[in-house]
CSV table of C-alpha atoms and ligand atoms in Angstrom, one decimal:
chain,number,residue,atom,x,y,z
A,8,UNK,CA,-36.4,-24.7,44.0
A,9,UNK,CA,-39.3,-25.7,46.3
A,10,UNK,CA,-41.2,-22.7,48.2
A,11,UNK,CA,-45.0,-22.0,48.6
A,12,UNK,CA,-47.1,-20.1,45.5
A,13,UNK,CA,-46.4,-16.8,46.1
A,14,UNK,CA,-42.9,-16.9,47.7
A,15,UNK,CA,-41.3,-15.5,45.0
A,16,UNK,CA,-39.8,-18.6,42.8
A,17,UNK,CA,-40.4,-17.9,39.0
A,18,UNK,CA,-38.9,-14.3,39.8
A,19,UNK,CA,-35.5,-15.9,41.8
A,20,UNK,CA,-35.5,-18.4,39.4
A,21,UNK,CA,-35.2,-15.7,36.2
A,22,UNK,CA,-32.3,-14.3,38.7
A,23,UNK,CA,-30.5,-17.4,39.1
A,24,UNK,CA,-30.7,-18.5,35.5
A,25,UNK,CA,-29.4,-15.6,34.3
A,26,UNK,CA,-26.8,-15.1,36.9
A,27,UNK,CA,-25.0,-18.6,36.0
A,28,UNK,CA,-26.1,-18.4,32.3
A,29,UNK,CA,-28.4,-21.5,32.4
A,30,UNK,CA,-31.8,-22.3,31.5
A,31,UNK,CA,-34.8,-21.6,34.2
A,32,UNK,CA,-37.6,-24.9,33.7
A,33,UNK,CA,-40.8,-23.9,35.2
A,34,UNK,CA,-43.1,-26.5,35.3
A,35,UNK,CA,-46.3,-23.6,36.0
A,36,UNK,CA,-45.1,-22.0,32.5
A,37,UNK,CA,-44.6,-25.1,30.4
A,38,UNK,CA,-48.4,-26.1,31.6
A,39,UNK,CA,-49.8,-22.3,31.5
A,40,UNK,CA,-48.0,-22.7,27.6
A,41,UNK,CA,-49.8,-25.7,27.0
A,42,UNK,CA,-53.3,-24.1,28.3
A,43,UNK,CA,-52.6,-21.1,26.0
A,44,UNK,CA,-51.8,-22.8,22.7
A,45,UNK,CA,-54.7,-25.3,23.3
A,46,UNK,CA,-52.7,-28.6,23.1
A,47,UNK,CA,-54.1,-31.9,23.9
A,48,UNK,CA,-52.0,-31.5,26.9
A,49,UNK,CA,-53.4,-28.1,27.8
A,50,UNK,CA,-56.7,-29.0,27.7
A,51,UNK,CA,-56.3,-32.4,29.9
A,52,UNK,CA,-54.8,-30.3,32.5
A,53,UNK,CA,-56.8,-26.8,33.0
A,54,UNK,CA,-59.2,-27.9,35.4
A,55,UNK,CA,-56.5,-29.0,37.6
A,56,UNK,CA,-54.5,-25.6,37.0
A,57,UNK,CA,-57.9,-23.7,37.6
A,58,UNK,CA,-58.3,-25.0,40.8
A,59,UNK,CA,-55.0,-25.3,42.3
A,60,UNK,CA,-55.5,-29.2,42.1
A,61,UNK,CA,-51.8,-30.9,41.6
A,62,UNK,CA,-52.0,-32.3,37.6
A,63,UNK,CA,-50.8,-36.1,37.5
A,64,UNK,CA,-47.4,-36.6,38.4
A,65,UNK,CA,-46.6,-38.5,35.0
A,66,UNK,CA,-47.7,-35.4,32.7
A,67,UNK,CA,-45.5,-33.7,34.7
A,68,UNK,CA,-42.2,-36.2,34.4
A,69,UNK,CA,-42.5,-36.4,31.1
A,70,UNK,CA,-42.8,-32.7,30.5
A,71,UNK,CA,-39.4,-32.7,33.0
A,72,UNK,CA,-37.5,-35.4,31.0
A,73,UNK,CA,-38.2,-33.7,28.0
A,74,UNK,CA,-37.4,-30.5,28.6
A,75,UNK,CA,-33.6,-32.2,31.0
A,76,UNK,CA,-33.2,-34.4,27.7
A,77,UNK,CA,-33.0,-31.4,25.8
A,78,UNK,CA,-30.6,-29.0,27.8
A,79,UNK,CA,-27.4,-28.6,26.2
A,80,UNK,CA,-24.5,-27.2,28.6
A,81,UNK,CA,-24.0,-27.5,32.2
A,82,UNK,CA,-26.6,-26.1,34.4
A,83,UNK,CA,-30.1,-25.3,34.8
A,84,UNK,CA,-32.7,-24.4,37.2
A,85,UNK,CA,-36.1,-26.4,38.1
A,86,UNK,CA,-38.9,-24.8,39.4
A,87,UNK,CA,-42.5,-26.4,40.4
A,88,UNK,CA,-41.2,-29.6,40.7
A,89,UNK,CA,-40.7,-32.0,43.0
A,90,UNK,CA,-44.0,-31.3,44.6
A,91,UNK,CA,-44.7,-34.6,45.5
A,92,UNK,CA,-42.8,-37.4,47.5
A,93,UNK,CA,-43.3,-39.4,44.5
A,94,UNK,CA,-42.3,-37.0,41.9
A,95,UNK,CA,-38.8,-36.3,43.9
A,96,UNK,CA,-38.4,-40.5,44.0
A,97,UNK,CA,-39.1,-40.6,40.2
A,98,UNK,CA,-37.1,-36.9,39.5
A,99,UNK,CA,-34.3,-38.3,41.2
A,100,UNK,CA,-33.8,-41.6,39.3
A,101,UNK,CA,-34.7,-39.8,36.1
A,102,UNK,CA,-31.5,-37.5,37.1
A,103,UNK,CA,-29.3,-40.2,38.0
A,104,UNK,CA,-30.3,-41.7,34.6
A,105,UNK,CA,-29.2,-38.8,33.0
A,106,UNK,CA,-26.2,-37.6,35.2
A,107,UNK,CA,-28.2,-34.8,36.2
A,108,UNK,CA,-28.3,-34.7,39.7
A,109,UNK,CA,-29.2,-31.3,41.5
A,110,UNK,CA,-26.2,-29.6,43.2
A,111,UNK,CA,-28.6,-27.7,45.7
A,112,UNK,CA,-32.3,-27.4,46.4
A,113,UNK,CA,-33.3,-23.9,47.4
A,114,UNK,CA,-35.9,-23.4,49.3
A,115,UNK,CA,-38.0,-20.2,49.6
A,116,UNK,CA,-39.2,-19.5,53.1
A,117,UNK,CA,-42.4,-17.1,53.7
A,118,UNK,CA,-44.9,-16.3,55.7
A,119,UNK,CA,-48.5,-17.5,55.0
A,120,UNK,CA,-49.9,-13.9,55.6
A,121,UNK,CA,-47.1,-12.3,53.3
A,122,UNK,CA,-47.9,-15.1,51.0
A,123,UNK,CA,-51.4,-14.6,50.5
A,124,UNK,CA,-51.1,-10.7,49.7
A,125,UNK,CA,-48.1,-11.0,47.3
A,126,UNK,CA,-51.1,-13.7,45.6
A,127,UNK,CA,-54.1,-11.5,46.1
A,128,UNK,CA,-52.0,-8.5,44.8
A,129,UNK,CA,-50.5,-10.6,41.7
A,130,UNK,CA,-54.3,-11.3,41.0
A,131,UNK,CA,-54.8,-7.9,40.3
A,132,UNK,CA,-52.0,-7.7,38.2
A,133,UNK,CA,-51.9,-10.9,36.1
A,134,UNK,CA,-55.6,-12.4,36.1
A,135,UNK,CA,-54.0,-15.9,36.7
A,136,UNK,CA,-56.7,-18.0,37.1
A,137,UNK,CA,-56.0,-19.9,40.4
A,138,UNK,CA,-55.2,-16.8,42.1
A,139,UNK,CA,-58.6,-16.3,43.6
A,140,UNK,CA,-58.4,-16.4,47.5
A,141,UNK,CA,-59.9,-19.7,47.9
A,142,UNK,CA,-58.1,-21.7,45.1
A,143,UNK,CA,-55.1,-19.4,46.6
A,144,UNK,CA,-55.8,-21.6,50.6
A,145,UNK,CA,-55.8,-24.4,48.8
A,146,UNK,CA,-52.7,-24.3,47.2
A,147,UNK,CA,-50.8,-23.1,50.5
A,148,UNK,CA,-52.9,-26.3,52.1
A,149,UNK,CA,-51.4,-28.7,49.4
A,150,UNK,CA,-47.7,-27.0,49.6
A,151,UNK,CA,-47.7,-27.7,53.7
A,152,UNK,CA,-49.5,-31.2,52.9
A,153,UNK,CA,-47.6,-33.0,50.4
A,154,UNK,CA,-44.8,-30.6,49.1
A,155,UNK,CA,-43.0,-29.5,52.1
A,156,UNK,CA,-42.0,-32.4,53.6
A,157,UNK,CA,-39.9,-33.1,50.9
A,158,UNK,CA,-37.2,-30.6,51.9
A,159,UNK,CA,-36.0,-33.2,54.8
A,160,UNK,CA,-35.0,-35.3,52.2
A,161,UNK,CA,-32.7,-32.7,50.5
A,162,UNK,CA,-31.5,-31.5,54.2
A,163,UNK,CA,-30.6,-35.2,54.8
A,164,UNK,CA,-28.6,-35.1,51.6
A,165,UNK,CA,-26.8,-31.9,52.6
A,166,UNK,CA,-28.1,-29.9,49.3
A,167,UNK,CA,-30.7,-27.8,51.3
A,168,UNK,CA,-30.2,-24.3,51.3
A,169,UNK,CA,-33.0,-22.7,53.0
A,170,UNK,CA,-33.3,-18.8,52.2
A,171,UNK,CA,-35.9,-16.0,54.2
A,172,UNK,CA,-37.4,-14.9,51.4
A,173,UNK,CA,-39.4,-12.4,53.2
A,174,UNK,CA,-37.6,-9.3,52.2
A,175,UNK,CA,-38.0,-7.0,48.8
A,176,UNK,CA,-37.3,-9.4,45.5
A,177,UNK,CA,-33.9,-7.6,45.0
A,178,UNK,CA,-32.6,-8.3,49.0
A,179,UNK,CA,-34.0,-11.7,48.7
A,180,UNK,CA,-32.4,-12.4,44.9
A,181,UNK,CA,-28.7,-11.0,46.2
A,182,UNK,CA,-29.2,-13.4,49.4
A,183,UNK,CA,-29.8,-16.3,46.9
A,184,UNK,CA,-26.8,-15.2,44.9
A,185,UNK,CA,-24.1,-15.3,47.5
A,186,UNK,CA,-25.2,-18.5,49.2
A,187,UNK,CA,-25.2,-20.3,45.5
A,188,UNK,CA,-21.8,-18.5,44.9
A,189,UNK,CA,-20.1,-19.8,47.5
A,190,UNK,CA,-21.7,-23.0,46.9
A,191,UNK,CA,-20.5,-23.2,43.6
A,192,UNK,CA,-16.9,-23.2,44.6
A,193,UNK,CA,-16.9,-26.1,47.2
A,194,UNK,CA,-19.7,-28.0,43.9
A,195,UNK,CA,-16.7,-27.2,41.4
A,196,UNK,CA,-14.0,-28.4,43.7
A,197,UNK,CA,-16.7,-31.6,44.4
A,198,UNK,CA,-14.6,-34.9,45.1
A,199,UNK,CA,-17.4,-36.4,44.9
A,200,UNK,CA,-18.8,-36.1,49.0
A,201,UNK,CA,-20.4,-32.8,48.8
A,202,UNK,CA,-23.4,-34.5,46.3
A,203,UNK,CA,-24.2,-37.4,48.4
A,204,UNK,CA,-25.5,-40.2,46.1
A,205,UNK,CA,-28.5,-41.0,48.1
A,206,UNK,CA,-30.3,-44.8,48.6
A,207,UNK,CA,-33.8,-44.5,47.6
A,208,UNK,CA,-34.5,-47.7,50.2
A,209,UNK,CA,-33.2,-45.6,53.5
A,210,UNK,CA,-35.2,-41.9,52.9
A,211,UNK,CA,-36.4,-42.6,56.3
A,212,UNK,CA,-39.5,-40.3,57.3
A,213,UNK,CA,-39.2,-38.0,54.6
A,214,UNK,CA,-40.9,-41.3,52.1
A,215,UNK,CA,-42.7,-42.8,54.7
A,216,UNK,CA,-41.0,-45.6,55.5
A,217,UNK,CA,-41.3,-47.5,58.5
A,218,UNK,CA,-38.6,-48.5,61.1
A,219,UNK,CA,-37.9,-52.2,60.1
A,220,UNK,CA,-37.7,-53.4,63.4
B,29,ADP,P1,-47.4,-21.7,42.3
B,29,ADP,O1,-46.1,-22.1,42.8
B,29,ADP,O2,-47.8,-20.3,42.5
B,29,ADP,O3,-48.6,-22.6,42.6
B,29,ADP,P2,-46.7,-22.7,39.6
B,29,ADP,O4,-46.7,-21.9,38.4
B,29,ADP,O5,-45.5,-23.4,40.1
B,29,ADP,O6,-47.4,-21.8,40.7
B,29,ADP,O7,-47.8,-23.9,39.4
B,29,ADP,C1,-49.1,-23.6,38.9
B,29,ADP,C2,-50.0,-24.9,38.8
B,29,ADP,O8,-49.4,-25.8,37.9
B,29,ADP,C3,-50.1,-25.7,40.1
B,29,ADP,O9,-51.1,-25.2,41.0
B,29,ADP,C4,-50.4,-27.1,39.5
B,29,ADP,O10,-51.8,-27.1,39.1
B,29,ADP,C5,-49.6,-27.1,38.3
B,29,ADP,N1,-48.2,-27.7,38.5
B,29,ADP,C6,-47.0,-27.1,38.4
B,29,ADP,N2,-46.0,-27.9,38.7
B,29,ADP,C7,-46.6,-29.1,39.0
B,29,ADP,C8,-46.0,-30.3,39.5
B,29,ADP,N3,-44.7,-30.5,39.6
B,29,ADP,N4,-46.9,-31.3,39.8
B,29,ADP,C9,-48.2,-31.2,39.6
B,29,ADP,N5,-48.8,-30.0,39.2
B,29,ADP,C10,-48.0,-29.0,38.9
């Protein structure tokens, strides 16, 4: 999944996870876990969560692996991460390593005013510490920045399923539903040209890379 903070993915990503059965890996939780318990981990990492700062893209991979390496059964759904050009390069050949490919990327679309109250009003209600209005800009500025771009690259491998997520939780979670239910039927009948294997050499714009001409 790849949306904004405050679009609404740890609650679709409960949905889908429970819909299909499979596990939902949030990389927000596994570091808010780490804060809580006070592990060596944790405490390298709270100033970064604190201030809606990106933590380093190898804590995060690791965490990732781990927690891929350890799924049992077919199916699961990733939330927080890519959120970096790099970390889709490196999540992408950790996948391939482990024949874990993602079927679809859902992405979450919202408005930045809608965004910003749904924050401001889960403030209120949870006390997360990076939900402050500034550390809140911040993290909208860094999504537009450095995550969003990324969702050209799943586009260009025909896995992008962009979803207005807008609406109430429940319209948004039953739109979510029926696109990855029809989904799942052309995935399961998959010949092997619906998941495009993808070159890591030709991303074209969506890594940077220059024309070679
Ligand atoms: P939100 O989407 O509302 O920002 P998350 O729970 O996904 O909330 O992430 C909270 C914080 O955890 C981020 O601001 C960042 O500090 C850290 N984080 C989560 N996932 C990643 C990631 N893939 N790479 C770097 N930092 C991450």
């Amino acid at each position: 999944m790849i949306a904004p903070p405050g679009a609404g993915k740890g609650t679709q990503g409960v949905v889908i996870a429970e819909h299909f059965g499979i596990p939902h890996i949030a990389t927000g939780d596994l570091l808010r876990d780490h804060v809580a318990r006070g592990t060596e981990l944790g405490r390298s990492v709270q100033t970064c969560l604190d201030r809606g700062e990106l933590v380093p893209d190898e804590v995060v991979l690791d965490m990732v692996r781990a927690a891929l390496e350890a799924l049992q059964g077919d199916g699961w759904v990733l939330d927080g991460v890519p959120r970096t050009m790099e970390q889709a390069r490196a999540l992408y050949q950790i996948a391939l390593e482990l024949d874990m490919t993602a079927d679809v990327a859902l992405h979450l679309q919202v408005d930045d005013a809608e965004l910003v109250r749904r924050l401001l009003a889960r403030a209120v209600q949870t006390g997360r510490s990076d939900d402050t209005e500034d550390v809140i800009r911040h993290r909208l500025a860094l999504y537009y920045e450095v995550t969003h771009p990324i969702l050209q690259w799943y586009d260009e491998r025909g896995i992008l399923v962009s979803v207005d997520a807008n609406r109430d939780a429940g319209a948004v979670g039953r739109h979510i539903l029926t696109a990855l239910e029809v989904l799942r039927q052309i995935v399961d009948r998959d010949d092997g040209t619906a998941r495009k294997a993808v070159d890591l050499t030709g991303l074209g714009a969506a890594f940077g890379a220059r024309p070679s001409h």
